[in-house]
Coordinates of C-alpha atoms in Angstrom, one line a residue:
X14 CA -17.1 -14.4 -10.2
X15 CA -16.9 -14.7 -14.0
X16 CA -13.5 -14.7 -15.9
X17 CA -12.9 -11.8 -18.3
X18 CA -12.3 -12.7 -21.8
X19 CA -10.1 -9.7 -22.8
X20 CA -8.5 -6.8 -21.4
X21 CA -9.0 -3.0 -23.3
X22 CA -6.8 -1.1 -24.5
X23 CA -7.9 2.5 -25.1
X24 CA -6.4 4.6 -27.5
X25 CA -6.7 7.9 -29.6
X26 CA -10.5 7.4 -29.1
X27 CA -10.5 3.6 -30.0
X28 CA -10.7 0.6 -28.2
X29 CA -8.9 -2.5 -29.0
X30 CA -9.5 -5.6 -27.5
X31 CA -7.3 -8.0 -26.5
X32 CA -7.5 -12.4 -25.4
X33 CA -5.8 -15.3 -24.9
X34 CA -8.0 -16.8 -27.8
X35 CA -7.9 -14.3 -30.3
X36 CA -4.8 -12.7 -29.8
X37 CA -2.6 -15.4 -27.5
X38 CA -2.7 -12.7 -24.9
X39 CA -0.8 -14.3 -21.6
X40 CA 0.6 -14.4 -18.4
X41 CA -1.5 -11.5 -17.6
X42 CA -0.8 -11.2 -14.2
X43 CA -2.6 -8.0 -11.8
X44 CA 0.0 -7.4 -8.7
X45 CA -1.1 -4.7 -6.3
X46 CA 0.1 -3.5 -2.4
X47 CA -1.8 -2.2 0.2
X48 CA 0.7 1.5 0.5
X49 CA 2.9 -0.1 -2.6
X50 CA 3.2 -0.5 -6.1
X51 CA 0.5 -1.9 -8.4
X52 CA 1.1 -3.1 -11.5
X53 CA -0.5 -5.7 -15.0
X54 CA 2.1 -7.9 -16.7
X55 CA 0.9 -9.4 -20.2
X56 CA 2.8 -11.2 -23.0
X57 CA 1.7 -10.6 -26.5
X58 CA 3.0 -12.6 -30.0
X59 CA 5.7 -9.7 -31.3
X60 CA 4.2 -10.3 -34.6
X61 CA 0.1 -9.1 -33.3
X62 CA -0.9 -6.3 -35.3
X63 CA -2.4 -5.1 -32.2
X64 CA 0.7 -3.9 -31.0
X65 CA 0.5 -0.3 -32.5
X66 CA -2.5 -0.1 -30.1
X67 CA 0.1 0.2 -27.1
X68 CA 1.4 3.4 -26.9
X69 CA 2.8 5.7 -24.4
X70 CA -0.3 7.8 -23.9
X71 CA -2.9 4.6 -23.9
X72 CA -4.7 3.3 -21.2
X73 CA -5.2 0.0 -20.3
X74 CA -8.4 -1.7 -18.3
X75 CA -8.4 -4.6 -16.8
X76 CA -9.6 -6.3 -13.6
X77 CA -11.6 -3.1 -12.3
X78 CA -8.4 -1.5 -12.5
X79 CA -7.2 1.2 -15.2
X80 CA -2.8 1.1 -16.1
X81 CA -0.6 3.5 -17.7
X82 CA 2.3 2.6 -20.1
X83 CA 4.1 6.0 -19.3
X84 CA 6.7 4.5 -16.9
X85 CA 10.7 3.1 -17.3
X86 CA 10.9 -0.3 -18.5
X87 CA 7.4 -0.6 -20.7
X88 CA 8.1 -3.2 -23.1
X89 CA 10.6 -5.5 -23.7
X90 CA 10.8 -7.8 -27.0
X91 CA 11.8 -11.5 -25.5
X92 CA 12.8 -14.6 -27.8
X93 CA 11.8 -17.6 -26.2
X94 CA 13.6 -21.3 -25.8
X95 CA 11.3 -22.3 -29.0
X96 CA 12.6 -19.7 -30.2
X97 CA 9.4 -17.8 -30.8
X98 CA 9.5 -14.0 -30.5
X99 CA 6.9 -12.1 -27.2
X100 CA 6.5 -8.6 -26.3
X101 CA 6.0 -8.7 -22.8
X102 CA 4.4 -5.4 -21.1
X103 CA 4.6 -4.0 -17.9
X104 CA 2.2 -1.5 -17.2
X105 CA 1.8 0.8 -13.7
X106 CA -1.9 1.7 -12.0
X107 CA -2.7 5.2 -13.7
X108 CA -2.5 6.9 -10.2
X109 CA 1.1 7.0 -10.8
X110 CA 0.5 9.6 -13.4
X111 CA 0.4 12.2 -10.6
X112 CA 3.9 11.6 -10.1
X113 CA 4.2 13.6 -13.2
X114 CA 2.1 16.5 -11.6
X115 CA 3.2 19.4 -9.3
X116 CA 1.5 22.0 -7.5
X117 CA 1.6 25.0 -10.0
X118 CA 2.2 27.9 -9.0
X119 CA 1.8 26.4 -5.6
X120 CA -0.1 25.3 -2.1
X121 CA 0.0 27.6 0.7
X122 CA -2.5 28.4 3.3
X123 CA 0.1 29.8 6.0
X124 CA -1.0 33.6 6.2
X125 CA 2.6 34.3 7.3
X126 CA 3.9 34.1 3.9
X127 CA 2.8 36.5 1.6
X128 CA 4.8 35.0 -1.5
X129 CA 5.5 31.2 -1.3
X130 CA 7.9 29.9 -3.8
X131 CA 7.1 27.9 -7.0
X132 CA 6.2 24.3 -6.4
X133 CA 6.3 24.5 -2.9
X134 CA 3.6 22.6 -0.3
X135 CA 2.4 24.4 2.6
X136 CA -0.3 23.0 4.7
X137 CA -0.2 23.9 8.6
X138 CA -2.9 22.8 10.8
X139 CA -3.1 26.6 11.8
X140 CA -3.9 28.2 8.6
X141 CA -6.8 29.4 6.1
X142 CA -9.3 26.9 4.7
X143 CA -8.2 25.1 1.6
X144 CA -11.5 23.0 1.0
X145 CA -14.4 25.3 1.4
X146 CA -15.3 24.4 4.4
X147 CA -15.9 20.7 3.6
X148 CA -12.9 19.3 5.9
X149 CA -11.1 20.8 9.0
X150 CA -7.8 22.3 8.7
X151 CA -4.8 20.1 9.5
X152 CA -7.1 16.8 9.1
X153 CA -5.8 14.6 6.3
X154 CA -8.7 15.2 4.3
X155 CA -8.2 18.7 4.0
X156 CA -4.1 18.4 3.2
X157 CA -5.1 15.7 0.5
X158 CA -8.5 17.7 -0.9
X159 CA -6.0 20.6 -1.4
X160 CA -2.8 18.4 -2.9
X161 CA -5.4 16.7 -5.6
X162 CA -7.2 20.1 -6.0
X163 CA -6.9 20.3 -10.2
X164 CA -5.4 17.0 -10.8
X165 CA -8.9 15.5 -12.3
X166 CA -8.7 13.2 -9.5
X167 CA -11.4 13.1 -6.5
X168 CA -11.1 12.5 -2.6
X169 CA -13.1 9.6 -1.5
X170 CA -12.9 8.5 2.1
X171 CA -10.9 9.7 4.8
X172 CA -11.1 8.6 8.1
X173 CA -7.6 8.9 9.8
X174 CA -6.9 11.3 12.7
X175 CA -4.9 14.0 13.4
X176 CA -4.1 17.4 12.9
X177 CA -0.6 17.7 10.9
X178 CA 1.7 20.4 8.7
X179 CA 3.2 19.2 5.6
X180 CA 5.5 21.2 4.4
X181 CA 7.7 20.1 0.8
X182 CA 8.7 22.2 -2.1
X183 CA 9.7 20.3 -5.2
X184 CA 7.8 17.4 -5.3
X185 CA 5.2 15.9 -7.2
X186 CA 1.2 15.3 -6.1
X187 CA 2.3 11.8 -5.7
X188 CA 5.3 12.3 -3.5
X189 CA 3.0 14.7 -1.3
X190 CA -0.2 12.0 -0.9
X191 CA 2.1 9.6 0.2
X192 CA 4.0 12.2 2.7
X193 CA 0.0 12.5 4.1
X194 CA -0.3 8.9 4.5
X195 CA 3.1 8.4 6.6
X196 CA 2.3 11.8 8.7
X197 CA -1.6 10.3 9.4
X198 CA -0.9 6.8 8.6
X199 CA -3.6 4.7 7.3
X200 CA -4.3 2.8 3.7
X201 CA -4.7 4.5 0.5
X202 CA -7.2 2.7 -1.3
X203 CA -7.0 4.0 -4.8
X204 CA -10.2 3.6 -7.3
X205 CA -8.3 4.1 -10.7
X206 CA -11.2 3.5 -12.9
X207 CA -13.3 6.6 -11.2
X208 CA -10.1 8.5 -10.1
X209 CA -10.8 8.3 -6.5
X210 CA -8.2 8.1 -3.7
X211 CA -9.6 7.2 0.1
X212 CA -7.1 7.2 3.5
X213 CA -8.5 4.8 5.6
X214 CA -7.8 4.4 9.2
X215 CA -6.8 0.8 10.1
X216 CA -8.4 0.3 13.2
X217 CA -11.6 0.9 12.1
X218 CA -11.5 0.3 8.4
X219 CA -11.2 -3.6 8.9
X220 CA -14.0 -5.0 6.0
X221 CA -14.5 -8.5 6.5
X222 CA -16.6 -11.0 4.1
X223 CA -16.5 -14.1 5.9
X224 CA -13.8 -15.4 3.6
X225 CA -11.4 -18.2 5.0
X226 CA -8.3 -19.5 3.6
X227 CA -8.2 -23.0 4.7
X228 CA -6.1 -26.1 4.7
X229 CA -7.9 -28.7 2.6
X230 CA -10.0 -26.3 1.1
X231 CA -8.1 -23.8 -1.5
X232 CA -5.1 -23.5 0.4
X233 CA -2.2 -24.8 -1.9
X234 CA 0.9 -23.4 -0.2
X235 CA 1.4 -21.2 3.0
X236 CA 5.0 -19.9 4.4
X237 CA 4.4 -18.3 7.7
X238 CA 7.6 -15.6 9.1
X239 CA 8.1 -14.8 12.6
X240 CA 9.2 -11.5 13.3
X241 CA 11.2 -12.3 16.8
X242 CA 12.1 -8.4 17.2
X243 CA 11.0 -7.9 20.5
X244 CA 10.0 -4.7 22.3
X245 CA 9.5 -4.2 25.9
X246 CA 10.3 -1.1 27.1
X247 CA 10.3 2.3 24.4
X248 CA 11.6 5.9 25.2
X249 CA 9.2 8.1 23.0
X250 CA 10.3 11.1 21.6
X251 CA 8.7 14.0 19.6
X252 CA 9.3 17.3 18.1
X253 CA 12.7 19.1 19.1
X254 CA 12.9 16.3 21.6
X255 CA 9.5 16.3 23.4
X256 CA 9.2 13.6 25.9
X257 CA 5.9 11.8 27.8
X258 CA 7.3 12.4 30.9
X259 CA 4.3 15.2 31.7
X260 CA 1.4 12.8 31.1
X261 CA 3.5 9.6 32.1
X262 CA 4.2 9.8 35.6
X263 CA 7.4 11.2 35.1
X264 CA 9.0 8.3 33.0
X265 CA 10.0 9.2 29.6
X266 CA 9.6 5.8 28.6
X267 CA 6.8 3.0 28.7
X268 CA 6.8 -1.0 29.2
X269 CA 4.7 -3.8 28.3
X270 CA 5.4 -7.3 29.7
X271 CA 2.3 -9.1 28.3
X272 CA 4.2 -11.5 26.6
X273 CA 7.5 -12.1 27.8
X274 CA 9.2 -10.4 31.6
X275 CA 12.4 -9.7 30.1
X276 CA 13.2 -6.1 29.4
X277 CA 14.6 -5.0 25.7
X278 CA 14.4 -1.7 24.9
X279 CA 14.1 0.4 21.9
X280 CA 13.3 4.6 20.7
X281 CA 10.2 5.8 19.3
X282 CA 11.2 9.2 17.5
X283 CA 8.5 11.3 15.6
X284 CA 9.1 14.8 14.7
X285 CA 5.4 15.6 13.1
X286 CA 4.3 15.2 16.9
X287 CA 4.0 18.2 19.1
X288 CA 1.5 17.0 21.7
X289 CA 2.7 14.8 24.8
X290 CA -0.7 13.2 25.3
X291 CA -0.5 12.5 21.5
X292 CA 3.1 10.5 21.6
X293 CA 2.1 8.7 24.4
X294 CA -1.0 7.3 22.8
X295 CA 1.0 6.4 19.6
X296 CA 4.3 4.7 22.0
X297 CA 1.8 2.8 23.4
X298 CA 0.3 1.2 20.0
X299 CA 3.7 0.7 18.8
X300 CA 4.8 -1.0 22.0
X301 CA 1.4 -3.0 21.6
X302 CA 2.7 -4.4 18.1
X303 CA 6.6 -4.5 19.1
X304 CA 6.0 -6.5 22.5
X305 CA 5.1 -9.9 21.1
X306 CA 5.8 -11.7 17.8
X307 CA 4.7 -10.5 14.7
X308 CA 3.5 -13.1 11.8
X309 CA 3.6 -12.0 7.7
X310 CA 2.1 -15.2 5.9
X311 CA 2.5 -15.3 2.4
X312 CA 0.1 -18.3 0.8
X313 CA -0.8 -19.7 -2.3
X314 CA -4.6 -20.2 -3.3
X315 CA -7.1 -21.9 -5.6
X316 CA -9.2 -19.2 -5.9
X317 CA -12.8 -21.1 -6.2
X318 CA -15.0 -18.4 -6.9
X319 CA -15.4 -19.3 -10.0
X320 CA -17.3 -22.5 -9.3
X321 CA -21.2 -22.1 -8.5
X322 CA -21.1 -23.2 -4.9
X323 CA -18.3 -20.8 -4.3
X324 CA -19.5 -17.8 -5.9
X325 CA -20.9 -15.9 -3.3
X326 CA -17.0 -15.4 -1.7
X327 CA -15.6 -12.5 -1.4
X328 CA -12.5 -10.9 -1.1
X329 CA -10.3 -8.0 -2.2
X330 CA -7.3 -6.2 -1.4
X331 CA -7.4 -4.7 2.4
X332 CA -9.9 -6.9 3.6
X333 CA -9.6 -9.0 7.1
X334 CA -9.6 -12.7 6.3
X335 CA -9.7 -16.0 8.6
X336 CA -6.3 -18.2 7.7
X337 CA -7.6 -22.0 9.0
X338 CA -4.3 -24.2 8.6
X339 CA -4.3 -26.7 12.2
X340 CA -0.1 -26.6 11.4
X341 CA 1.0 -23.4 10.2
X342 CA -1.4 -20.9 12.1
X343 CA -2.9 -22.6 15.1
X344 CA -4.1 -19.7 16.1
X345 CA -6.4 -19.4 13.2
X346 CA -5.9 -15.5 12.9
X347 CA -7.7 -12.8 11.2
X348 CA -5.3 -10.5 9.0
X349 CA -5.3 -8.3 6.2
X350 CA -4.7 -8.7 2.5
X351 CA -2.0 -6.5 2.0
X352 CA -0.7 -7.7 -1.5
X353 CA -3.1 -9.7 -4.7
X354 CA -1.5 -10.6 -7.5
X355 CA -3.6 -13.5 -9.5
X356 CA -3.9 -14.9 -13.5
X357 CA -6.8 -12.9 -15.0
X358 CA -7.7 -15.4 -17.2
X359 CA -6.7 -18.1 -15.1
X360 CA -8.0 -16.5 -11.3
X361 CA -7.7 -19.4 -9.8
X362 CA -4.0 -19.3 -9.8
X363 CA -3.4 -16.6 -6.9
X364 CA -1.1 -15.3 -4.5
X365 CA -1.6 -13.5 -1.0
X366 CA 0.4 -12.0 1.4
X367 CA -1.0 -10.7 4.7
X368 CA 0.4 -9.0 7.7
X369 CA 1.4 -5.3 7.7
X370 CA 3.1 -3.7 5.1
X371 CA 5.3 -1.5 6.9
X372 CA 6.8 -4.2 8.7
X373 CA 7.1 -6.3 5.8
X374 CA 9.7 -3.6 4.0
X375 CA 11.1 -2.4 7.3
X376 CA 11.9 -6.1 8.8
X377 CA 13.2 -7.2 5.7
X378 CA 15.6 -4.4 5.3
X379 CA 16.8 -5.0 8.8
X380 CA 17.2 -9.0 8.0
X381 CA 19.6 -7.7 5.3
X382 CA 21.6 -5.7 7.0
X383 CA 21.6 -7.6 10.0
X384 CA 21.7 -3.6 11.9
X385 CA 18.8 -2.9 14.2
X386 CA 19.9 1.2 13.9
X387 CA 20.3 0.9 9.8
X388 CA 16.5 2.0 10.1
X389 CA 16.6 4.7 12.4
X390 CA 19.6 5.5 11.0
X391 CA 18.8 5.9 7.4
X392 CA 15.4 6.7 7.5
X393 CA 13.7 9.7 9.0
X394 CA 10.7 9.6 10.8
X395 CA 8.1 10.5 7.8
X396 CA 9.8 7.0 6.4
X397 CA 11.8 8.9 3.7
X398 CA 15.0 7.3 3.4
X399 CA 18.0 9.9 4.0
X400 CA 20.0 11.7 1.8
X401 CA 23.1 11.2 5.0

């Protein structure tokens, strides 16, 4: 792994460069979730000539990753306890600029409507052929090839199943990828420098290097949070109140006492399922996850690779990695990088969280509130949090 020694800035056709040496470029700090935000904070001297390089429009590369300025809260000019005068920037992952696109006039490939209204999304598993024949219809794939359809970005990798409808009007390419990914679930891994977005399916996209955070090792700090939620019994419910009974022995509900006998029950409700056998098979992972503890571990690294007998490690954001601490994980489990944020300059100074996302953002919420039903209350099942 070799350190960078600037960061570009790219700008009405130029490029300026920018370092710690030359221009006391720091705190330049890469931050990015797994289904989340992703973001580059930097401090410059308020007095660097360089400044006029950052404008609205620029883009900014760094760490494989390409950021756009054209978001609330860019810059803010900071006077320090010396009393020395910063500009600190806060830049976004360019993919974010399709939150400023829509689809113009429209999407619609439901041959029932002959004139679909402006800026409206209509992809049904049971209409015409979007893609050319490259994807089937109602697959991910083919909702997301026809959503980034003449955005100058690309489809990648898509591996998630289903067959879906999306239907949205008024909302941006952004808002509709990210509808796809809470309908078919999965990652979005997002290649900003090419202008490629994947949808990977998480129980087969599990890339793992080998690498081990370890006690004694590079492990400098590790908080491990039990999630003590437990599950044992789930109704499952789908579109205008479709059960499991049919496929389920009569019981609209299932159990799972592999962990502890005691029964606590809980509703799994999912409108964008139509298909008994379907809702059973996705009760049954949730009940799988909600039936026994759940750990998020949050750690601080030295990040070695720098050094020569630990440059062939590997990791990036989404892989599976072995967390070796006798203590804190006894268990010495295998989870997923689900956030990386790090110093550029200074990569050895990392953090990690691992664990799922979704539950990360749903627990805590629920921790706040102290309300099991503020979720299911507030939220509807694509995720979206209601407008009631």
């Amino acid at each position: 792994m070799q350190i960078p020694k600037y960061i570009i800035v790219k700008h009405d056709g130029k490029k300026t460069y920018l370092s710690p040496q030359a221009d006391g470029l720091k705190e330049c700090y890469p931050d990015a979730r797994l289904n989340g935000e992703s973001t580059l904070e930097f401090m410059l001297p308020a007095t660097s000539p360089k400044l006029s390089a950052l404008t609205p429009e620029c883009e900014i590369h760094a760490g494989g990753r390409v950021y756009t300025l054209l978001k609330n809260e860019a810059i803010d000019t900071v006077r320090d306890e010396n009393n020395k005068l910063w500009t600190k920037v806060m830049a976004v992952e360019r993919w974010a600029e399709l939150g400023t696109q829509y689809p113009e006039p429209y999407i619609c490939n439901d041959p029932t409507i002959s004139s679909p209204a402006d800026l409206t999304a209509i992809i049904v598993g049971g209409g015409t052929d979007l893609s050319g024949g490259l994807y089937p219809v109602g697959s991910a794939a083919h909702a997301l090839y026809a959503v980034l359809d003449g955005s100058g970005w690309t489809l990648g990798t898509v591996d998630v199943p289903g067959i879906h409808d999306i239907e949205m009007e008024k909302v941006s390419r952004l808002t509709l990828i990210k509808e796809i990914q809470n309908k078919w679930g999965g990652y979005l891994v997002w290649d900003s420098e090419n202008k490629i977005v994947s949808l990977r399916y998480g129980n087969t996209w599990q890339p793992y290097n080998g690498f081990q955070i370890r006690y004694a090792k590079n492990l400098k700090h590790i908080t491990r949070t039990q999630s003590n939620r437990l599950v044992t019994k789930l109704y499952a419910f789908g579109h205008d109140d479709l059960d499991i009974a049919s496929v389920n022995d009569g019981k609209k509900y299932i159990t799972n006492f592999s962990y502890i006998d005691k029964e606590f029950t809980a509703i799994y409700k999912n409108q964008d399922i139509y298909d008994p056998q379907e809702l059973l098979e996705k009760a049954t992972v949730e009940l799988e996850l909600m039936c026994r503890p759940r750990y998020l571990y949050r750690v601080k690294i030295a990040d070695l690779r720098t050094l020569p007998e630990y440059e062939h490690e590997e990791f990036t954001l989404g892989d599976m990695v072995d967390v070796i601490d006798p203590s804190v994980a006894p268990d010495s489990p295998k989870v997923r990088i689900i956030r990386h944020k790090y110093n550029l300059f200074m990569p050895w100074d990392c953090e990690l969280e691992m664990g799922d996302p979704l539950e990360r953002f749903e627990e805590n919420l629920k921790a706040a509130f102290g309300v099991t039903g503020f979720i299911d209350g507030k939220f509807t099942e694509g995720g979206r949090f209601s407008g009631h």
